[in-house]
Amino acid sequence: MDYKKLIAKKIKENVDLDESFIEKLIEIPPKSEMGDFAFPCFQLAKKFKKAPNVIAAELKNKIDLEGFESVENLGPYLNFFVDKGNFNKETIELILKEKDKYGASDYGKGKTIVVEYSSPNIAKPFHVGHLFSTAIGNSLYKILSFEGYNCVRVNHLGDWGTQFGKLIAAYKRWINEEALEEEPIKELLRIYVKFHEEAEKNPELEQEGRKHFKNLEDGCEEEVSLWSKFKDLSLKEFKKVYNALDVEFDSYAGESFYSDKMEGVIESIDKKGLLVESNGAKVVMLDEYNMPPCIIKKSDGATIYATRDLAAAIYRKNTYDFYKSIYVVGTPQALHFKQVFTTLKLMGHDWAEDCKHVGFGLVKFADRKLSTRNGDVIFLEDLLRESIEKTLEIINEKNPDLENKEEVAKKIGIGAILFTYLKNNREKDIVFDWKEILNFDGETGPYIQYSYARGKSILRKVNNIPNDANYSRLNSKEEFELIKLLEGFKNSIFNAINKLEPSILTRHVVEIAKAFNKFYNSCSILNAEDEELKSARIKLVEASCQVIKNGLNLIGIKTVDKM
Ligand code: ARG
């Protein structure tokens, strides 16, 4: 049963308001003493010309109780206490019936959402910021698909721009083919860094770089073939990371894909009378919106990042006819996206409103500062490897006899990193600290995976999982709190979608794992007082495992049955 709907219906019987409007007002109180659901009466005060607490008191006497233990008024709130037996039964039975689909819906049916994420730059390391984007984007893709949206996953590779002219110049002077063969990105990074060092002494180099990029844009064979080589080598490396994370894309149309689509865009900007000359460059003025101009063409005639984003947005609209188009890119690029979206709007594309930048914070390491220019980077493969190795050490200590240790360590080690990215509000910066990330007792990925494995281990000990149970026996505070969280799973998915914020779901899964452990520690399951209670508790364990699994799956983390 959808309790919010039921409550809305009951209130509607007494108040002439739109049912879905009422439903939206219903809250989940912070403390269970305040009921399981609460309806605030503030919004009714104007309509009835009465104080909210008077309205709450009056409504209390009119509400029909069916489905509820009681309804109380507390100040301006009407607090609903559900009929626990019924609530437990419906919740647990629904989970066990829907299994992997529990929480899913066809809410987004018929709507296409383009989700752009990851988008690393070729010939450069895939860095911790790209992993942030990958974790959020992959999770949003999973959550949105779960709710019925048709998602198109786009990797907007950074594979075009003047830097490739520089890289070609560097390649021709300094490349070590053997090193390139062995560790392509490290070698390309080495010569790129060298280029910047040398260019300070020898300004001719910049000139050379510009020439090579011009040739690349004009399709000259040598430049094009070197550029393709860089791209192939990079993609091979990136795909190792994607395979390890089990992340996929429907399109790898990166910046270069738009190189022949920009002239058309520039023309239509010009036709609209928006293109202005400024210090030799061509720009769209955005003063009116309190933004610096959006640069379309540099003074040397080269197009830039923003032009390619304009072309990409239009291409995506024409190709996918999206309902929403979201860009999972670091918050430092917020202004860039505002400029791009505003320019689209000025060009007459009203759908620019459906483009959303989903930003995220910076990634820091407790005691180091990273910069690609100086070649000081953390290679992602190293980061993942380190996490897996450290996890293996912990397993060797805690459970040396475990089967498939490597496999388990991989799922937990990678899960721990993904969890770290998805645990907090995405705008918040994160600091990597192994002790915290791999703490099996903190609010971490391993902690949740461990809770799941604990549940699974109980279920393995039961010979016959009962078909049915008397769920009204689950009447301790611990049991009810857990069941309430299981019931709220779907709601947390909706909230995550509304704010495009996977951490809302992550936090909910953390709360479920915590409540599960409280239940586990305070209620005997296999040695419950009687068979009836034991059966009901076993079913609750089964349902909890199912919801934890569904939740972890939606944030891209795999479960293990034993750890
Ligand atoms: N490649 C860029 C970077 O590494 C991110 C691309 C973001 N996406 C976009 N449509 N501009 O910073």
Short mmCIF file of N, CA and C in Angstrom, two decimals, residues 394 397-398 412 416 419 423 434-451 454 507 510-511 513-515 517-518 520-521 563:
data_model
loop_
_atom_site.label_atom_id
_atom_site.label_comp_id
_atom_site.label_asym_id
_atom_site.label_seq_id
_atom_site.Cartn_x
_atom_site.Cartn_y
_atom_site.Cartn_z
N ILE A 394 43.12 -6.87 4.59
CA ILE A 394 42.13 -6.92 5.68
C ILE A 394 41.44 -8.29 5.69
N GLU A 397 43.47 -10.95 7.17
CA GLU A 397 43.54 -10.84 8.61
C GLU A 397 42.26 -11.37 9.25
N LYS A 398 41.12 -10.92 8.68
CA LYS A 398 39.84 -11.21 9.32
C LYS A 398 39.30 -12.59 8.98
N ILE A 412 34.90 -5.45 -3.10
CA ILE A 412 34.87 -4.57 -1.92
C ILE A 412 35.77 -3.36 -2.11
N ALA A 416 34.37 0.30 -2.25
CA ALA A 416 34.75 1.27 -1.21
C ALA A 416 35.03 2.64 -1.83
N PHE A 419 31.74 4.15 -3.17
CA PHE A 419 30.95 4.60 -2.04
C PHE A 419 31.44 5.97 -1.54
N LYS A 423 28.81 9.08 -1.20
CA LYS A 423 28.30 9.10 0.16
C LYS A 423 27.75 10.47 0.55
N TRP A 434 42.59 6.30 3.32
CA TRP A 434 42.36 4.85 3.29
C TRP A 434 41.74 4.31 4.56
N LYS A 435 42.24 4.81 5.69
CA LYS A 435 41.75 4.29 6.97
C LYS A 435 40.24 4.43 7.06
N GLU A 436 39.75 5.55 6.56
CA GLU A 436 38.33 5.81 6.65
C GLU A 436 37.55 4.99 5.61
N ILE A 437 38.09 4.98 4.41
CA ILE A 437 37.38 4.34 3.29
C ILE A 437 37.18 2.85 3.52
N LEU A 438 38.20 2.23 4.11
CA LEU A 438 38.15 0.76 4.24
C LEU A 438 37.77 0.31 5.65
N ASN A 439 37.26 1.23 6.44
CA ASN A 439 36.87 0.86 7.78
C ASN A 439 35.57 0.04 7.75
N PHE A 440 35.68 -1.20 8.15
CA PHE A 440 34.51 -2.09 8.07
C PHE A 440 33.42 -1.72 9.08
N ASP A 441 33.73 -0.83 10.00
CA ASP A 441 32.73 -0.45 11.01
C ASP A 441 32.16 0.95 10.81
N GLY A 442 32.76 1.72 9.94
CA GLY A 442 32.27 3.10 9.77
C GLY A 442 31.14 3.14 8.77
N GLU A 443 30.78 4.35 8.34
CA GLU A 443 29.76 4.43 7.29
C GLU A 443 30.48 4.32 5.96
N THR A 444 30.75 3.09 5.57
CA THR A 444 31.56 2.86 4.37
C THR A 444 30.92 1.81 3.48
N GLY A 445 31.48 1.67 2.29
CA GLY A 445 31.04 0.62 1.39
C GLY A 445 31.21 -0.75 2.03
N PRO A 446 32.42 -1.04 2.54
CA PRO A 446 32.62 -2.37 3.15
C PRO A 446 31.63 -2.65 4.29
N TYR A 447 31.28 -1.62 5.04
CA TYR A 447 30.32 -1.82 6.14
C TYR A 447 28.97 -2.31 5.61
N ILE A 448 28.53 -1.71 4.52
CA ILE A 448 27.23 -2.11 3.96
C ILE A 448 27.34 -3.49 3.35
N GLN A 449 28.42 -3.71 2.62
CA GLN A 449 28.59 -5.04 2.02
C GLN A 449 28.69 -6.11 3.11
N TYR A 450 29.30 -5.75 4.21
CA TYR A 450 29.43 -6.68 5.32
C TYR A 450 28.06 -6.98 5.95
N SER A 451 27.24 -5.97 6.07
CA SER A 451 25.90 -6.17 6.62
C SER A 451 25.12 -7.14 5.74
N ARG A 454 26.40 -10.62 6.18
CA ARG A 454 25.92 -11.13 7.47
C ARG A 454 24.52 -11.72 7.31
N ARG A 507 22.75 7.41 1.32
CA ARG A 507 22.50 7.62 2.75
C ARG A 507 21.38 6.70 3.24
N VAL A 510 22.75 3.34 3.77
CA VAL A 510 23.53 3.32 5.02
C VAL A 510 22.58 3.16 6.21
N GLU A 511 21.49 3.93 6.19
CA GLU A 511 20.54 3.86 7.31
C GLU A 511 19.94 2.45 7.41
N ALA A 513 21.41 -0.35 6.48
CA ALA A 513 22.44 -1.26 7.00
C ALA A 513 22.60 -1.07 8.51
N LYS A 514 22.55 0.19 8.96
CA LYS A 514 22.67 0.45 10.40
C LYS A 514 21.49 -0.17 11.15
N ALA A 515 20.28 0.05 10.63
CA ALA A 515 19.10 -0.48 11.29
C ALA A 515 19.13 -2.01 11.27
N ASN A 517 21.79 -3.87 11.37
CA ASN A 517 22.74 -4.32 12.40
C ASN A 517 22.17 -4.17 13.80
N LYS A 518 21.38 -3.11 14.01
CA LYS A 518 20.74 -2.94 15.32
C LYS A 518 19.78 -4.10 15.57
N TYR A 520 19.82 -7.02 14.17
CA TYR A 520 20.61 -8.24 14.28
C TYR A 520 21.22 -8.39 15.68
N ASN A 521 21.67 -7.26 16.22
CA ASN A 521 22.30 -7.32 17.53
C ASN A 521 21.31 -7.40 18.68
N MET A 563 32.16 -12.65 3.14
CA MET A 563 33.39 -11.84 3.18
C MET A 563 34.07 -11.90 4.54
#
